[in-house]
XYZ file of C-alpha atoms in Angstrom:
546
model
C 131.524 58.146 90.153
C 130.381 57.260 94.331
C 132.515 54.027 95.397
C 129.723 52.057 97.520
C 132.635 49.605 98.742
C 134.132 52.559 100.771
C 131.739 55.326 100.802
C 129.981 57.642 98.495
C 131.336 61.578 98.172
C 130.078 64.569 99.809
C 130.827 67.050 100.379
C 131.131 67.718 104.066
C 132.407 70.104 106.824
C 133.728 69.296 110.208
C 130.640 70.544 113.433
C 133.247 73.335 113.852
C 131.336 77.026 111.972
C 133.245 77.899 109.600
C 135.291 80.697 111.104
C 138.073 79.214 113.303
C 136.289 79.932 116.119
C 134.749 76.778 117.605
C 131.666 77.077 118.453
C 130.562 76.752 122.365
C 129.428 73.117 123.839
C 124.941 73.878 124.705
C 125.080 72.435 127.718
C 123.516 73.119 131.605
C 125.666 76.014 133.219
C 126.921 76.574 136.972
C 127.004 80.179 138.585
C 131.024 80.444 139.229
C 131.635 82.446 135.987
C 135.324 81.215 135.457
C 134.784 77.920 136.171
C 132.356 78.347 133.494
C 134.695 79.385 131.282
C 137.092 76.674 131.642
C 134.434 74.446 130.597
C 132.796 76.384 127.847
C 136.871 76.020 126.674
C 139.575 73.934 124.819
C 139.112 75.193 121.509
C 142.182 78.191 121.226
C 144.157 75.369 119.771
C 142.436 75.582 116.645
C 142.165 72.084 116.206
C 138.220 72.358 116.475
C 138.125 73.168 112.353
C 139.369 70.242 110.964
C 140.232 71.903 107.452
C 141.338 74.669 109.035
C 143.850 72.486 110.507
C 145.182 70.304 108.372
C 146.412 73.206 106.730
C 148.175 74.350 108.993
C 150.290 71.317 109.670
C 150.584 70.576 105.583
C 150.892 73.515 104.321
C 148.362 75.093 102.509
C 149.969 73.438 98.639
C 150.290 70.270 99.714
C 146.691 69.884 101.581
C 146.032 71.482 98.597
C 146.685 68.128 97.180
C 144.754 65.837 99.438
C 142.046 67.927 100.823
C 139.920 66.231 98.106
C 140.786 62.788 99.352
C 140.781 63.235 102.854
C 137.428 64.397 104.411
C 136.756 64.972 108.069
C 133.496 62.796 107.173
C 135.614 59.547 105.296
C 137.796 59.884 108.612
C 135.653 61.088 111.352
C 134.607 57.415 112.178
C 138.891 56.057 112.970
C 139.083 59.168 114.767
C 136.440 58.832 117.382
C 137.527 55.330 117.375
C 141.005 56.057 117.930
C 139.801 59.280 120.405
C 137.788 57.123 122.522
C 139.976 54.091 123.227
C 142.189 55.821 124.299
C 140.918 58.420 126.039
C 139.603 55.137 127.933
C 143.011 54.295 129.064
C 144.415 58.219 130.093
C 141.013 57.607 131.900
C 142.540 54.600 133.717
C 145.958 55.701 134.186
C 144.542 59.417 136.144
C 141.985 57.733 138.289
C 140.143 60.794 139.807
C 139.336 63.158 137.654
C 140.657 65.276 140.208
C 144.721 64.706 138.422
C 144.197 66.147 136.143
C 144.460 69.606 137.902
C 146.511 68.551 140.719
C 149.093 66.489 137.956
C 149.103 67.747 134.853
C 152.427 65.864 133.654
C 149.984 63.002 134.328
C 148.425 63.962 130.206
C 151.986 63.179 129.120
C 151.695 59.735 127.673
C 148.060 60.930 125.982
C 150.652 60.990 122.889
C 152.256 57.178 123.169
C 147.665 56.458 123.996
C 147.209 58.021 120.871
C 149.651 56.742 119.140
C 148.079 53.125 119.653
C 144.483 53.571 118.916
C 146.103 55.238 115.717
C 148.451 52.429 114.227
C 145.590 50.310 113.206
C 143.100 52.630 111.890
C 146.032 54.382 109.806
C 146.900 50.911 108.668
C 143.272 50.695 107.455
C 143.225 54.072 105.999
C 145.829 53.366 103.935
C 144.484 49.997 102.106
C 141.393 52.381 102.082
C 142.998 55.497 100.355
C 146.737 55.093 99.851
C 146.733 54.766 95.758
C 144.759 58.172 95.604
C 146.900 59.286 97.448
C 149.564 57.808 95.973
C 148.500 59.166 93.097
C 147.776 62.971 94.253
C 151.305 63.184 95.843
C 153.064 61.632 93.043
C 155.131 65.175 92.433
C 156.251 65.381 96.595
C 159.598 64.564 97.060
C 159.310 63.672 100.555
C 155.531 63.359 101.288
C 154.601 59.888 102.116
C 150.674 58.548 101.559
C 150.408 56.794 105.500
C 152.673 59.781 106.899
C 149.556 62.136 105.924
C 147.373 60.228 106.888
C 149.093 59.634 110.561
C 148.402 63.982 110.057
C 145.220 63.642 108.777
C 144.106 61.405 110.845
C 145.386 63.283 114.089
C 144.303 66.266 113.476
C 140.911 64.515 112.750
C 140.581 62.993 116.442
C 141.716 67.196 117.706
C 139.168 67.696 116.175
C 136.087 64.761 117.627
C 137.664 65.923 120.912
C 137.598 70.169 120.722
C 133.421 69.386 119.841
C 133.332 66.910 121.783
C 130.122 68.411 124.728
C 131.620 67.500 128.543
C 128.810 65.306 129.429
C 130.619 62.470 126.803
C 133.537 63.618 128.458
C 132.129 62.354 131.074
C 131.750 59.168 130.102
C 134.913 58.144 129.388
C 135.745 59.242 133.449
C 132.699 56.638 134.701
C 130.688 60.224 136.301
C 127.140 59.746 135.357
C 124.757 62.268 134.009
C 124.526 63.975 136.729
C 127.733 66.332 136.920
C 128.594 69.769 139.417
C 130.084 72.896 138.047
C 133.689 72.106 139.556
C 133.854 68.655 138.221
C 132.149 69.783 134.978
C 135.638 73.037 134.667
C 137.872 70.209 135.762
C 136.366 68.154 132.483
C 136.523 71.727 129.955
C 140.319 71.669 131.887
C 140.784 68.347 130.752
C 140.610 68.286 127.073
C 142.021 71.998 126.996
C 145.531 70.036 128.134
C 144.663 66.953 125.956
C 144.663 69.817 122.975
C 147.338 71.025 123.291
C 149.448 67.131 123.879
C 147.551 66.753 121.031
C 148.537 69.768 118.339
C 152.119 69.088 119.818
C 151.740 65.297 118.144
C 150.349 66.377 115.443
C 153.067 69.705 114.685
C 156.082 66.781 115.952
C 154.242 63.791 112.666
C 153.862 67.230 110.250
C 157.507 68.343 110.678
C 158.874 65.733 108.282
C 156.685 67.134 105.615
C 157.526 70.818 106.145
C 159.989 70.405 103.319
C 158.712 68.058 101.155
C 159.139 69.337 97.538
C 156.755 69.522 94.669
C 158.397 68.559 90.786
C 155.718 68.319 87.607
C 156.292 67.306 84.267
C 157.589 70.803 83.016
C 160.623 70.343 85.347
C 159.334 73.517 87.701
C 160.609 72.703 91.590
C 158.365 73.778 94.418
C 159.632 73.642 98.411
C 158.303 75.267 101.278
C 161.521 75.425 104.673
C 159.472 76.407 108.253
C 161.262 78.097 111.167
C 159.825 79.369 114.418
C 157.176 77.854 116.955
C 153.191 78.455 117.280
C 153.722 81.790 118.118
C 156.860 83.031 115.912
C 156.638 81.107 113.086
C 158.092 82.394 109.404
C 157.228 80.052 105.585
C 159.635 80.627 103.568
C 157.250 79.601 99.522
C 159.764 79.279 96.583
C 159.334 77.646 92.940
C 162.136 77.207 90.269
C 162.087 76.497 86.537
C 164.370 75.643 83.604
C 165.215 79.939 83.889
C 165.711 79.971 87.464
C 163.232 81.098 90.339
C 160.055 82.262 89.032
C 157.920 82.877 92.602
C 159.205 83.725 96.087
C 156.800 84.110 99.487
C 157.169 84.627 102.300
C 154.102 83.905 105.173
C 154.938 85.045 108.709
C 152.593 84.316 111.804
C 152.974 86.230 115.360
C 151.261 85.934 118.812
C 151.623 88.312 121.087
C 148.641 87.293 123.637
C 146.107 84.332 123.645
C 143.717 86.570 121.727
C 145.761 88.457 118.839
C 146.758 86.693 116.122
C 148.891 89.159 113.505
C 149.919 87.173 109.653
C 151.602 88.903 107.293
C 153.303 87.649 103.426
C 154.539 89.249 100.560
C 154.949 87.567 97.163
C 156.494 88.076 93.991
C 156.421 86.333 91.270
C 159.487 87.074 87.985
C 159.545 90.227 86.102
C 156.321 91.374 88.851
C 157.040 93.435 91.120
C 155.930 92.725 94.953
C 151.748 91.450 96.401
C 151.727 92.116 99.737
C 149.046 91.661 102.884
C 148.938 91.680 106.628
C 146.095 90.458 108.674
C 145.530 91.720 112.443
C 142.955 89.056 114.760
C 141.888 90.429 118.283
C 139.480 87.957 120.539
C 137.192 89.916 123.435
C 134.565 87.377 124.698
C 132.565 86.808 121.808
C 133.552 88.882 119.558
C 136.176 88.291 117.359
C 136.685 91.239 115.606
C 139.728 91.204 112.029
C 141.228 94.171 110.299
C 143.086 93.285 106.867
C 145.565 95.553 104.637
C 146.392 94.524 101.074
C 148.608 96.447 98.727
C 149.505 95.064 94.437
C 152.785 96.659 93.772
C 152.664 95.861 89.739
C 148.128 97.781 89.731
C 149.047 100.639 92.243
C 145.820 99.488 94.203
C 145.481 99.348 98.137
C 142.810 97.267 100.095
C 141.416 97.304 103.403
C 139.285 95.272 105.444
C 137.338 94.745 108.491
C 135.156 91.635 109.262
C 133.195 91.552 112.855
C 132.078 87.934 114.789
C 129.704 88.488 117.157
C 129.026 84.380 118.322
C 127.621 82.451 121.609
C 125.992 78.525 121.937
C 123.194 79.676 118.960
C 123.294 82.778 117.160
C 126.253 83.876 115.354
C 125.850 87.193 114.019
C 128.830 88.141 111.658
C 129.460 92.118 109.008
C 132.267 92.320 106.898
C 133.515 95.472 105.088
C 135.892 95.789 102.241
C 137.368 98.346 100.318
C 139.865 99.496 97.362
C 141.598 102.299 96.001
C 140.345 101.926 92.628
C 136.544 102.029 93.615
C 135.946 98.429 94.651
C 134.698 97.120 96.860
C 132.044 94.913 99.387
C 130.279 95.186 102.504
C 127.463 92.416 104.007
C 125.845 91.163 107.262
C 125.100 87.542 108.139
C 123.222 85.793 110.597
C 123.010 82.034 112.092
C 120.722 80.770 114.618
C 120.757 76.957 115.389
C 118.254 74.976 117.774
C 118.669 71.119 117.998
C 119.506 69.713 115.092
C 118.144 72.523 112.180
C 119.842 75.790 111.634
C 118.954 78.528 109.899
C 121.184 81.882 108.025
C 120.203 84.401 106.177
C 122.203 87.670 104.320
C 122.145 90.592 102.999
C 126.083 92.092 100.719
C 126.680 95.146 98.149
C 129.285 94.651 95.863
C 131.202 97.073 93.496
C 132.931 95.240 91.031
C 134.902 96.484 87.323
C 132.660 96.194 84.180
C 132.847 96.529 80.790
C 131.857 100.089 81.588
C 133.550 100.776 84.447
C 132.171 100.559 87.683
C 129.221 98.085 88.790
C 126.989 97.476 91.995
C 125.014 94.383 92.216
C 122.863 93.129 95.614
C 122.648 90.040 97.400
C 120.296 88.195 99.665
C 120.970 84.651 101.216
C 118.844 82.778 103.251
C 119.586 78.764 104.117
C 117.753 76.074 106.078
C 120.079 73.227 107.007
C 118.793 70.073 109.299
C 121.393 67.392 110.193
C 121.466 64.602 112.448
C 122.998 61.188 112.471
C 121.947 59.065 110.424
C 119.900 62.119 108.103
C 120.811 65.819 106.731
C 119.433 68.139 104.407
C 119.871 71.652 103.058
C 117.882 73.539 100.757
C 120.187 77.151 99.788
C 118.715 80.255 98.009
C 120.447 83.606 96.515
C 118.528 86.158 94.711
C 120.965 88.942 93.073
C 120.439 92.075 90.991
C 122.998 90.102 88.522
C 121.719 87.667 86.156
C 122.953 84.550 85.593
C 123.215 85.118 89.904
C 120.378 83.928 91.380
C 121.002 80.234 92.191
C 119.113 77.511 94.447
C 120.442 74.538 95.779
C 119.687 71.316 97.756
C 120.409 67.816 98.926
C 119.537 65.186 100.604
C 121.150 62.218 102.257
C 119.817 59.737 104.738
C 121.447 56.509 105.758
C 120.001 53.227 107.714
C 121.467 49.308 108.850
C 123.750 48.890 105.891
C 122.067 51.375 103.030
C 122.553 54.640 101.823
C 121.125 57.026 99.766
C 121.073 61.316 98.517
C 119.637 63.548 95.959
C 121.234 67.156 95.351
C 120.381 69.415 92.824
C 121.393 73.294 91.502
C 119.686 75.833 89.545
C 120.124 79.400 87.872
C 116.388 80.781 88.329
C 116.591 82.864 84.951
C 118.441 79.720 82.828
C 116.696 76.435 83.366
C 118.146 74.821 81.348
C 122.277 75.362 83.994
C 120.201 73.051 85.864
C 122.448 69.651 87.417
C 120.687 67.061 89.547
C 121.661 63.502 91.178
C 121.136 60.946 93.006
C 122.389 57.739 94.043
C 121.361 53.935 96.294
C 123.754 51.783 97.352
C 124.383 49.138 99.446
C 127.708 48.239 101.756
C 127.629 44.505 103.824
C 129.902 46.278 106.797
C 131.414 42.101 107.725
C 131.899 40.842 103.744
C 133.399 41.927 100.826
C 129.833 42.456 99.286
C 128.279 45.709 98.573
C 125.949 48.029 95.131
C 125.911 51.370 94.606
C 123.871 53.210 91.697
C 124.048 57.390 90.636
C 122.461 58.908 88.623
C 123.678 62.858 87.471
C 122.266 64.711 85.010
C 124.449 67.801 83.717
C 122.162 70.476 82.187
C 124.247 73.100 80.507
C 125.891 70.261 78.311
C 122.875 68.333 78.075
C 124.100 65.188 79.456
C 123.414 62.113 81.359
C 125.187 59.968 83.219
C 124.466 56.285 84.781
C 126.932 54.111 87.174
C 126.809 51.198 88.855
C 129.417 49.032 91.056
C 127.968 45.767 91.656
C 130.959 43.493 94.362
C 130.648 39.890 96.002
C 132.997 37.019 97.192
C 132.818 33.556 95.079
C 133.974 31.137 97.724
C 137.033 33.663 98.273
C 137.734 34.439 95.347
C 136.280 38.835 95.497
C 134.289 39.857 92.394
C 133.625 43.854 91.156
C 131.015 44.986 88.400
C 131.063 47.539 87.198
C 128.761 49.981 84.758
C 129.084 53.492 83.529
C 126.963 54.746 80.527
C 126.446 58.268 79.497
C 124.488 59.419 76.822
C 123.083 62.993 75.541
C 124.495 66.424 74.438
C 126.884 67.457 71.872
C 128.346 63.419 73.024
C 128.147 59.791 71.599
C 126.694 57.471 73.727
C 128.773 55.340 75.357
C 129.058 52.317 77.549
C 131.593 51.171 79.251
C 131.509 47.678 81.494
C 134.707 46.619 83.686
C 134.739 43.009 85.394
C 137.794 42.120 87.694
C 138.614 39.270 90.118
C 141.014 39.288 92.883
C 142.810 35.615 94.795
C 144.317 37.173 97.958
C 147.936 34.926 98.520
C 147.752 36.441 101.573
C 146.330 39.384 103.736
C 148.445 42.140 101.596
C 149.119 40.651 98.786
C 146.319 39.481 95.502
C 146.212 37.848 91.830
C 144.261 39.893 89.856
C 142.659 39.432 86.553
C 139.504 40.686 83.873
C 139.298 43.291 80.807
C 137.046 46.929 80.076
C 134.733 46.494 77.420
C 134.078 49.815 75.276
C 130.783 50.497 73.491
C 129.861 52.663 71.229
C 126.409 53.271 70.431
C 126.967 56.641 68.016
C 129.415 54.383 65.286
C 128.408 50.384 66.358
C 133.163 50.098 67.458
C 133.365 47.624 70.873
C 136.859 47.493 72.086
C 137.624 44.654 74.404
C 140.915 45.247 76.942
C 142.154 42.311 78.583
C 143.446 42.717 82.011
C 146.086 41.364 84.278
C 147.574 42.731 87.887
C 148.566 42.426 91.519
C 147.276 44.657 94.248
C 149.860 45.037 97.364
C 149.540 46.536 100.482
C 146.209 48.163 99.546
C 147.592 49.003 95.998
C 146.137 47.436 93.012
C 147.760 47.829 89.753
C 145.915 46.486 86.346
C 147.863 45.768 83.264
C 146.143 45.302 79.635
C 146.328 45.165 75.818
C 144.331 47.512 73.844
C 143.042 45.556 70.603
C 142.208 48.817 68.862
C 144.628 51.362 70.056
C 147.763 48.815 69.993
C 149.768 50.279 72.656
C 149.704 48.619 76.734
C 147.556 49.874 79.360
C 148.843 50.740 82.828
C 146.278 52.256 85.850
C 144.886 51.459 88.807
C 141.917 50.988 89.985
C 139.641 50.457 93.188
C 141.087 48.199 96.099
C 139.915 45.003 96.414
C-alpha cells in the first residue's frame, strides 16, 4: 500500500530515454556547430539515466535488492536541492563563467560543495527509507544503508545535472534569459566538467559497496570483486554453497574511445557448461549501433543481434534484428516523437519462438501516448498481438495539487475481461506537521480479490498518532479486516517510545485477535514487540517510521 506519510508508490523513470543515450535539450541554437555540440553535450558520462548509473555503481545484484526503494522520483527533490545549493556555491567561487575554460581546476571543490549540500538530505532520507533499506540489505555484509543512500543521491544529482536545460544552468550564474551562443557553449562545458567530477565522486563513494558479500539463510554466500577503471574494468562474481563453488561469472568493459564500448560476459554454473556473450556499441553522431553475440555451450545455440537507434531533439527511431541458430528470432521497429509535455510512440514486431508443435510465429502492434507535467502525468498504452491473451490495454493518471495527491490505473487483457486490474488512491499530507491521510483501493480480476486500505496520521499535543486499516474480500479468500493503532512519544530528535495494538478480524469465521505492542524508534528505525494471544507467540516487526 502506498505510504502517504512518505509518498505514494508508483513506477517512475528518470527523464532520460529508455536507452542509455541521453536526450538533447530543446533550446535555441546558434550557427557555430562546434559550440552547439558542446552546449548540448554533458550526458556522455553515463549519468543521465539514473537507473542505469546506479546499477553500474552498485553492481547488478545489490542494485536489484534496493532499486524498488530508491527510485528516481523519491530522490529527485532532495537531489535537485543539493545540486542547486552546490552549483550556487560553485557560481560564487568561479565568479565569471569564463573561468570554466580558463581554469578547469576551479571545479575541484564541486565534490566538497555537493557533500555539504547532500549531507542533510542523506540524513532525512535515512530517517524515511532507512528501515526499509535495512531489511533489503539484511543479507549483505559491508553494505550500510547510509552508504547506499549516499551513492543513490549522488547518482540522482548526476541525472539532474545531465538533464538540466542550459537556461536552468544560466540561472545559477545570474546570466538572465538572453544568453549568447558563446556563453551557452561555456555552460555546456561546465556541465560536462561537473559531471566528470561528480562521476569520480560517486565511484569513490561506491567503492566499499563493490566488495559487499551477500549471504542467505541457506548458507549460500555471494560476492563481487571489481578491478580497473571506467575504460578498462573487470568484475568477478562468485557464489558458494555447502558443496563449494556454485556459480562463477566474469564481466569485462573496454572503451577504446569515447564513442565505442565493448562488453563481455562469461558465466558457468556447477555441472553445466559455459555461457558467453559479447556486445559492441558505437555512437556516430545521432546514430548508436549495437551488435550482440551470445553462445550457450549447454544447448549449442549461437545468437546474433543488431540494434540501431537514431535520436534527435524531437524524434527517436529504433530497429532491432535478432536471430538464433535454432531458428528462433525477432525483428522490430519503434518510433517515438515528443512535442512539449506530450509523447507518442508506435511500433511493430515479429517474433519466432519454440512452441509445443515446433516453431511459432507472432506479430505485435504497439502504440501509446504519455503526458507529463509537474502537476499531472497520464499514460495510455495498447498492444495488439496475434497470440491469444497477449493483446493488452493499460493506462494511468496521477494528479498533484497543493498538499493533495490522487491517481488511478488499470490494465486489461482484451480477450479475457477476468484479468482486469484497477486501482485508485487519494492522499493528503501536511508538509509542516505530522498530519496526513491516504485511502487506496485495488481490484485483481484474476482472483476476484479486492483490497481497501487507509492510513490516518495526526498529532495530539506532542504525541504522534497513526491509524491503519486494511479490508480484503472476494475470491476464494475470507473477508478480513486488519486494524493497527500506534502512538509515538519522542524523548529527543532520535529516540521515541512506541505503543499500540493490532487487531485482526475474520468476517467469515468470526474469529478476533488482539496483539498489544510496545517498542522504540531510534534514528528512524521503529521496532515493535507484541504478544499474539491466538498463536501464543511473541511477534517482532518493523513499522512505518514516525
